Coordinates of C-alpha atoms in Angstrom, one line a residue:
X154 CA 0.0 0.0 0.0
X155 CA 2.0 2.8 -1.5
X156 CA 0.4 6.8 -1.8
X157 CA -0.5 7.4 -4.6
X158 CA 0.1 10.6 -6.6
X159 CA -1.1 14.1 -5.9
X160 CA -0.9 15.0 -9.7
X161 CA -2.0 11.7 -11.0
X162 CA -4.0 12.6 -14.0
X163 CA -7.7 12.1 -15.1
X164 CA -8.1 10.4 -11.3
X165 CA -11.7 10.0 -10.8
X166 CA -14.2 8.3 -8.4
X167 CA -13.7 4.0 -8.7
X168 CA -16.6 2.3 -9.0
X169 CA -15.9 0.4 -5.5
X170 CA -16.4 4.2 -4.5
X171 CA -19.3 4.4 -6.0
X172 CA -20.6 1.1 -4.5
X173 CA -19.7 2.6 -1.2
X174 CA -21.7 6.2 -2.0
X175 CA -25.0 3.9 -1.9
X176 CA -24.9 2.5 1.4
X177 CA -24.8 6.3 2.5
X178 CA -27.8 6.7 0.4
X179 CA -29.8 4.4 2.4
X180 CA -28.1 6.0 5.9
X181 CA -28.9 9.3 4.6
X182 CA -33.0 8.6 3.2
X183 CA -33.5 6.7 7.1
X184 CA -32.1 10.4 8.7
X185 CA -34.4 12.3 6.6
X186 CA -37.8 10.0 6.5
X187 CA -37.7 10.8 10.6
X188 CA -37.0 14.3 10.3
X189 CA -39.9 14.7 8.0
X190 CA -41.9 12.2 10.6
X191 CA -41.3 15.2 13.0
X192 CA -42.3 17.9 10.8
X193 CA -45.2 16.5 10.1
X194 CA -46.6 15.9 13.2
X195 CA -45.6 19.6 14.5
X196 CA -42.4 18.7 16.5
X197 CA -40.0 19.3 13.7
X198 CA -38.1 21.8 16.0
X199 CA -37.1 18.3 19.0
X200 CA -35.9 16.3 15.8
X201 CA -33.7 18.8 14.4
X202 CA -30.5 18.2 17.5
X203 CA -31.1 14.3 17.0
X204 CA -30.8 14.7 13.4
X205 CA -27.6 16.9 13.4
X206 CA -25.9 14.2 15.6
X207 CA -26.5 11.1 13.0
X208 CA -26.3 13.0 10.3
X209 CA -22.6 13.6 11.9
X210 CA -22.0 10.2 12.4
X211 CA -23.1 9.1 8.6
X212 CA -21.0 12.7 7.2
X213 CA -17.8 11.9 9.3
X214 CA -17.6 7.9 8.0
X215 CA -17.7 8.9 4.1
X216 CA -15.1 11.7 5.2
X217 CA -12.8 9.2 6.6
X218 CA -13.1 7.0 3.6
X219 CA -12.9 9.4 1.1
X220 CA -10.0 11.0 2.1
X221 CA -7.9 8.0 2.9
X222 CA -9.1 6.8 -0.4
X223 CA -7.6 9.7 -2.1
X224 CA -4.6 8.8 -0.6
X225 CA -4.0 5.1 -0.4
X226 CA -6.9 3.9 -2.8
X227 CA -4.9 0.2 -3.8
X228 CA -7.7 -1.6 -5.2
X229 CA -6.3 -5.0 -3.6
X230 CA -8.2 -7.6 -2.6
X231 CA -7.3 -6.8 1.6
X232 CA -8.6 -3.1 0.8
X233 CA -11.8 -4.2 -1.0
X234 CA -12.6 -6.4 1.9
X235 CA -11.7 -3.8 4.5
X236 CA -14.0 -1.4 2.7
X237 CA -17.0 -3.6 2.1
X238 CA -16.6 -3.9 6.3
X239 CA -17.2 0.1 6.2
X240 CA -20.1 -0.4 4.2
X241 CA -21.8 -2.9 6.3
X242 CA -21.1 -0.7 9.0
X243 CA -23.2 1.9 7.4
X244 CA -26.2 -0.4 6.5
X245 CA -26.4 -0.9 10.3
X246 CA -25.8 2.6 10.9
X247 CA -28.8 3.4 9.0
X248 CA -30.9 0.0 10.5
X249 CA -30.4 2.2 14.0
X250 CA -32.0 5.3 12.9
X251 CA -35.8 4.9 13.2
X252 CA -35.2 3.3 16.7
X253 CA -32.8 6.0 18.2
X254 CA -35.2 8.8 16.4
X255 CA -38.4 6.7 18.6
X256 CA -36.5 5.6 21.8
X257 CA -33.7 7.5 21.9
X258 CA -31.9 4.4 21.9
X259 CA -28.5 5.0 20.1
X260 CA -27.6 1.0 20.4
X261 CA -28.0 -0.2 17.0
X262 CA -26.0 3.5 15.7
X263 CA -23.2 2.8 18.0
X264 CA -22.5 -1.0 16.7
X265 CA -22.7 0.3 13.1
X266 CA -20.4 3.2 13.6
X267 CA -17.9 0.7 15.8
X268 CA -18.0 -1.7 12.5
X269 CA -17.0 1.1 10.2
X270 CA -14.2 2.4 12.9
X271 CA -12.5 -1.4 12.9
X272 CA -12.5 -1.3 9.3
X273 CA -11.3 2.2 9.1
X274 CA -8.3 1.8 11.7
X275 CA -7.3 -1.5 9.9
X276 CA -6.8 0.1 6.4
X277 CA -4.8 2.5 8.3
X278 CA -2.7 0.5 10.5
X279 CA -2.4 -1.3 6.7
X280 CA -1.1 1.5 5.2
X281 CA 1.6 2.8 8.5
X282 CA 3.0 -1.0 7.6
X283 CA 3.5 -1.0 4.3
X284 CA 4.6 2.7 3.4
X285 CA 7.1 3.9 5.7
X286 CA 7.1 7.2 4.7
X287 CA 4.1 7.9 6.1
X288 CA 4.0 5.7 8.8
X289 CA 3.8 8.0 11.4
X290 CA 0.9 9.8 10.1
X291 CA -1.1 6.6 9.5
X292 CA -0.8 5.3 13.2
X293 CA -1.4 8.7 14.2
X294 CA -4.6 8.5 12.5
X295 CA -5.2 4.7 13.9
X296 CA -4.8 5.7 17.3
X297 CA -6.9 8.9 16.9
X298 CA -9.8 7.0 15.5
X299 CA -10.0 4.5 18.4
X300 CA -9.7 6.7 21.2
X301 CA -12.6 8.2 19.6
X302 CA -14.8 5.2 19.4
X303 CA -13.7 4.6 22.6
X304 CA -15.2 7.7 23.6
X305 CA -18.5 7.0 22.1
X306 CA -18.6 3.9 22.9
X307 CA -18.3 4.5 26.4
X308 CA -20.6 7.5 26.0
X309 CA -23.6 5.1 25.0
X310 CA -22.9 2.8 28.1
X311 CA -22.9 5.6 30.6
X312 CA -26.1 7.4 29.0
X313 CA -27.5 4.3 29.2
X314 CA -26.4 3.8 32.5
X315 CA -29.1 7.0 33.1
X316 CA -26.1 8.9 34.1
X317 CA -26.2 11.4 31.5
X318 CA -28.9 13.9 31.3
X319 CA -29.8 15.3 28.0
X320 CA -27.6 18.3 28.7
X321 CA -24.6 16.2 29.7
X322 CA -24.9 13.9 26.5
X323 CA -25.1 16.6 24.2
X324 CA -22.2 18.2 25.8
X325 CA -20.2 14.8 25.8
X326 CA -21.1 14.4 22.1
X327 CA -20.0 17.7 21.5
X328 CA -16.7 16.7 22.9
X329 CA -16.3 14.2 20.8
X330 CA -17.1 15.7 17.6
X331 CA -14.3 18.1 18.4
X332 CA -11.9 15.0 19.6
X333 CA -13.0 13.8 16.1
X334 CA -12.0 16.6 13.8
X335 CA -8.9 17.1 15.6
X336 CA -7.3 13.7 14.7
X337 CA -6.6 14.9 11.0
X338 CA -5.3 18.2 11.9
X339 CA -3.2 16.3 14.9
X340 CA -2.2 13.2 12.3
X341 CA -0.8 15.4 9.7
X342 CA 1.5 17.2 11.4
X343 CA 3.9 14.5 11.5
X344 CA 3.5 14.3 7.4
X345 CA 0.4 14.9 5.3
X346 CA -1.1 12.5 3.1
X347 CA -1.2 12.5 -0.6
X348 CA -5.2 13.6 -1.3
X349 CA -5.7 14.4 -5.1
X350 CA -7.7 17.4 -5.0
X351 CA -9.4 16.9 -8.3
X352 CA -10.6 13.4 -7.1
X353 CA -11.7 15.1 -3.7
X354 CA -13.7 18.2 -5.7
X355 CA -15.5 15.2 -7.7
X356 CA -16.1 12.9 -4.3
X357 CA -17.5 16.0 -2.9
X358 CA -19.4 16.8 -5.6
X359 CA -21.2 13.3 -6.3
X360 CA -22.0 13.0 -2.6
X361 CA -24.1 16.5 -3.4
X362 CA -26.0 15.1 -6.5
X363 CA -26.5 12.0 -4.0
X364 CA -28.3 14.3 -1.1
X365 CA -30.1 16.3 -3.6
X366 CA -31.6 13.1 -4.9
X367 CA -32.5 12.2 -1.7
X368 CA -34.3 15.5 -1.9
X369 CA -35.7 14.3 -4.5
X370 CA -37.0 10.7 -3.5
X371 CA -38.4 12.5 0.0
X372 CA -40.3 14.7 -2.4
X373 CA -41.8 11.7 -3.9
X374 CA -43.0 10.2 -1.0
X375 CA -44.6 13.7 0.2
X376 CA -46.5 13.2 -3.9
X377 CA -47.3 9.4 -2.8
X378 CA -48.9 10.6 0.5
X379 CA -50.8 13.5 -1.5
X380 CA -51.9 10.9 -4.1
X381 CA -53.0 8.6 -1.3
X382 CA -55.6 11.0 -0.3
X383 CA -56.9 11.5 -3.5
X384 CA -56.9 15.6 -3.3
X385 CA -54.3 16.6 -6.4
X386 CA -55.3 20.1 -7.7
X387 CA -53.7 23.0 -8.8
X388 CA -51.6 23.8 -5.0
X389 CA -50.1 20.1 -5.3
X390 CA -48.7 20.8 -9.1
X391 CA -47.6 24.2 -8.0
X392 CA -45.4 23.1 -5.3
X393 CA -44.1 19.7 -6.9
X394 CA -42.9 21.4 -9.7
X395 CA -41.4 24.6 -7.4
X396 CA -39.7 21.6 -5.4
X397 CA -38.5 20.2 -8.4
X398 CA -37.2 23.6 -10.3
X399 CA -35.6 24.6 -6.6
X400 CA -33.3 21.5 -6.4
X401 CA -32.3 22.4 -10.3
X402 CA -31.3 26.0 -8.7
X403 CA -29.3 24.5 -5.8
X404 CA -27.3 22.0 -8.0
X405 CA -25.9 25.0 -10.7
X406 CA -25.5 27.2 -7.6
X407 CA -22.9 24.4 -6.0
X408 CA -21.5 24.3 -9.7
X409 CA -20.6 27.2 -10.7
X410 CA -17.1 26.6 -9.9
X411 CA -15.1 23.4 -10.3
X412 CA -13.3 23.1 -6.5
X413 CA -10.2 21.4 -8.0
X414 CA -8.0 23.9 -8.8
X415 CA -8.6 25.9 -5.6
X416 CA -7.9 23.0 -3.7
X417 CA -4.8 22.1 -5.3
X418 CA -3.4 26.1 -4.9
X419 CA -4.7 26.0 -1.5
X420 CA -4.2 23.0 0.0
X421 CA -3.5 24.3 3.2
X422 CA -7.7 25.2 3.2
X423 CA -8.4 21.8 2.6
X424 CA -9.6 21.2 6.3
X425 CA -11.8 24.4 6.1
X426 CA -13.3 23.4 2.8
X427 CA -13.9 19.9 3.9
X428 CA -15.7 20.8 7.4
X429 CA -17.7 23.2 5.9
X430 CA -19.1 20.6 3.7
X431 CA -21.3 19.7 6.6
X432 CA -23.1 22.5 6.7
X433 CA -23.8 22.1 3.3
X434 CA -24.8 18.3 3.0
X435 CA -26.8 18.5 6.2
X436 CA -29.0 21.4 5.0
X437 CA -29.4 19.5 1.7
X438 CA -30.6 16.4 3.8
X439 CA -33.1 18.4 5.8
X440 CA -34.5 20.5 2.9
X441 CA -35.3 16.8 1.6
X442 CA -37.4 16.5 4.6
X443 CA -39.2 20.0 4.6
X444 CA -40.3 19.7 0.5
X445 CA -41.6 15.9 1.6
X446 CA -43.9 17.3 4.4
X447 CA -44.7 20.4 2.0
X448 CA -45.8 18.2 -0.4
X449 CA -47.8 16.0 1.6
X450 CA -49.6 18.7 3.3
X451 CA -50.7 19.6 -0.5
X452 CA -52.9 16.6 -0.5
X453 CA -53.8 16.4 3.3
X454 CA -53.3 17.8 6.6
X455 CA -50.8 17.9 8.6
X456 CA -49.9 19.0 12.3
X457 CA -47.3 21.8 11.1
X458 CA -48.8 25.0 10.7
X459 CA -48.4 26.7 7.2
X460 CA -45.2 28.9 8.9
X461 CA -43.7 25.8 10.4
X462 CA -43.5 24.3 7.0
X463 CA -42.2 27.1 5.4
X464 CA -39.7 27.5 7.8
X465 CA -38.8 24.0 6.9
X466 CA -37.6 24.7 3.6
X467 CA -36.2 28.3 4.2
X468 CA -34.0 27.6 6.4
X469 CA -31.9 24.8 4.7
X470 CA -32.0 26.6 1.3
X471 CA -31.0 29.9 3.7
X472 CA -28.5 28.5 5.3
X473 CA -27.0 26.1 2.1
X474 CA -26.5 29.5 -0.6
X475 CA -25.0 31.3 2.6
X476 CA -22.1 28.1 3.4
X477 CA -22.2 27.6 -0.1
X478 CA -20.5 31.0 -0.4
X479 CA -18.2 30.8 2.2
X480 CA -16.8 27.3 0.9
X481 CA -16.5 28.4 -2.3
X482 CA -14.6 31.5 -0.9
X483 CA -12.1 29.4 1.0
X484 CA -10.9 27.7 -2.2
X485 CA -11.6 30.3 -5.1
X486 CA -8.9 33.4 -5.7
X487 CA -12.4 35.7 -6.3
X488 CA -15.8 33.9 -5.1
X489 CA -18.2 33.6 -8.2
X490 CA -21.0 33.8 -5.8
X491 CA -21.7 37.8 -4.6
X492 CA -21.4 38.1 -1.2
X493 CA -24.2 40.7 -1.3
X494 CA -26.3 38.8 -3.7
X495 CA -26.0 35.9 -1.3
X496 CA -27.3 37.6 2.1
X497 CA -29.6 39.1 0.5
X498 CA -31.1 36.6 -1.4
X499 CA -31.2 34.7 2.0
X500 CA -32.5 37.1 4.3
X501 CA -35.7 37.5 1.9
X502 CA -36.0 33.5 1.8
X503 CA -35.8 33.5 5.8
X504 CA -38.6 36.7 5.6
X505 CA -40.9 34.8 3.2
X506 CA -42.5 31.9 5.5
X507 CA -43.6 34.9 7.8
X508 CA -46.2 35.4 4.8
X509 CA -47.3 31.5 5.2
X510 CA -50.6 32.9 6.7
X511 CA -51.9 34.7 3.1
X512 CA -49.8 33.0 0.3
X513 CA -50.0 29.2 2.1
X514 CA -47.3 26.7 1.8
X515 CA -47.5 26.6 -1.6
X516 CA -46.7 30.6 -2.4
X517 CA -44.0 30.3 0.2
X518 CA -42.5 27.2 -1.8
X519 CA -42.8 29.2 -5.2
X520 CA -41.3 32.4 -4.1
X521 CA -38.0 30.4 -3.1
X522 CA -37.3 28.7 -5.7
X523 CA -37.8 31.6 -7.7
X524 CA -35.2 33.5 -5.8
X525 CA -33.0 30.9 -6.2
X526 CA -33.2 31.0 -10.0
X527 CA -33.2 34.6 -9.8
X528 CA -29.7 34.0 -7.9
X529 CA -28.3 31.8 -10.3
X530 CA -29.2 34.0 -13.5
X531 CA -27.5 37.3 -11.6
X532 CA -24.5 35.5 -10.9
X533 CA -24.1 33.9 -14.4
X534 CA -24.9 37.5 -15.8
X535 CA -22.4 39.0 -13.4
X536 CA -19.6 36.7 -14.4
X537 CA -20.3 37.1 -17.9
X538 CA -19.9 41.0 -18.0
X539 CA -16.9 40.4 -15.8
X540 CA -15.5 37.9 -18.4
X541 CA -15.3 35.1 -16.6
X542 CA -15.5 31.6 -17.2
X543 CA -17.8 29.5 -15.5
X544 CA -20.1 26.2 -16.5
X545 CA -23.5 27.7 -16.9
X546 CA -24.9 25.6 -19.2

């Protein structure tokens, strides 16, 4: 297991990482049917802490694949097998979610992300073997990851203890999240690893066309559920096909730029690039969950109020074109994205669900994806006059 090269040309995605991508698919749709569950039934607001800490746990595994991928990808038989452990680990993962989300029981999530962790530490305990080099930064990293999972392993066995109080957990998670993103910084100081940042723009980027087709199948359970009542008219069309035209807006906006060539003049940004992906992914994931419910609620009632699902899509797309500039500044020399385009575009998208009331669900729905085309057209126009290039169609 040798590193492989940092300028290695036309390196893209293998299709073992492809095979791996689906098993998040399935993590990722059980996250997002219970945060719609909550929605619906007017508690959206007690799922959302719950679903930022597995939606952690599912981020943080293809993170720790896909960068030691980028860096020791082999394609051996010992590596397929290892990996194929990861991916069991994440079918478990995702087994656990509608049970922690109902009972609070975090069993099932633990043993999934514990499966993932052996497999994870063993490719890299592989790799500090058989590449001296960088041997030291590859048992670094195997000896970060399992005092990790130590740590949350142990934190599931003292909350279920009924030490912890729900304060106390969520500090103790907190904790460990930070414990978590430290071990890269911490590993690669010894030496860093040999990440391909063309390969890591395109990982990055398929994982995005993966969570907004997750918006996309959420959607279409929110049409089943409105077909099931049997009360389709003119609202249901209207905000299906604003759902549909919004998730177009939100893919161009994340591709305006290609990230490779930032990355590979500013790889010391890599770690504030990769974090902030987070933000990004996980508002993707919940805005799956908010057009669901606002689709449903087309064809029958729902516990939300009209604001409450408004609110349910505003804030993801809010939040996801304001991250979305601040990644793409990290990387980029001059951000295509306009800095006062972007907050204001998002401050009028946070404002709209306050007009739930008159225009319903549906108007609120409409007016945001309209803003968000209206976003991508001023910034394709803008780069244009400046004489820029950029892929816009």
């Amino acid at each position: 297991m040798s590193p492989r090269a940092i300028d290695e040309p036309h390196r893209a995605s293998s299709q073992l990482e492809l095979l791996f991508d689906l098993t998040f698919v399935v993590a990722v749709a059980a996250a997002t049917a219970q945060l719609a569950h909550g929605i619906a039934e007017g508690h959206g607001l007690a799922e959302v802490v719950p679903f930022l800490q597995v939606f952690f746990a599912i981020w943080w595994a293809w993170m720790n694949f896909t960068w030691f991928a980028s860096s020791y990808d082999t394609d051996d038989v010992p590596y397929r097998l290892l990996t194929m452990v990861q991916m069991a680990g994440v079918l478990v993962l995702a087994a656990g979610v509608p049970v922690a989300a109902d009972h609070s029981d975090y069993g099932i999530i633990t043993l999934g992300y514990l499966i993932m962790r052996v497999g994870l530490v063993a490719q890299w305990v592989r790799a500090g073997i058989e590449d001296p080099a960088g041997r030291r930064t590859a048992l670094r990293y195997a000896v970060g990851i399992t005092v990790a999972q130590l740590g949350w392993v142990l934190r599931y066995f003292i909350a279920e203890a009924g030490v912890l109080t729900w304060t106390s957990g969520l500090v103790f998670f907190c904790c460990l999240v930070a414990l978590e993103l430290a071990v890269p910084r911490w590993a690669e100081r010894a030496r860093s690893t040999n990440w391909h940042p063309y390969h890591i723009a395109e990982r990055y980027g398929l994982f995005t066309i993966i969570l907004l087709g997750e918006s996309v199948l959420a959607a279409s359970r929110g049409v089943a559920g409105a077909l099931e009542a049997g009360r389709v008219g003119g609202p249901f069309v209207i905000i299906a096909g604003s759902g549909l035209v919004l998730l177009f807006a939100l893919w161009w906006l994340y591709f305006l730029i290609e990230a490779g060539e930032g990355l590979s003049n500013r790889r010391h940004r890599s770690y504030l690039w990769g974090y902030g992906h987070y933000g990004i992914f996980v508002t993707l994931a919940a805005l799956g969950a908010g057009l669901e419910v606002a689709v449903e609620q087309s064809g029958h009632a729902v516990e939300a109020s009209p604001s409450a699902l408004g609110y349910a899509v505003a804030v993801p797309v809010g939040l996801y074109v304001v991250l979305l500039w601040v990644v793409h500044a990290i990387v980029a020399g001059e951000p295509v994205l306009h800095f006062a385009s972007v907050l204001g575009g998002a401050v009028v998208v946070l404002l709209l669900p306050l007009a739930a009331p008159w225009i319903g669900v549906t108007g609120v729905v409409a007016a945001i994806a309209a803003l968000c085309v209206l976003l991508v057209a001023v910034t394709i126009t803008t780069a244009r006059a400046r004489g820029e290039v950029i892929p816009d169609g």
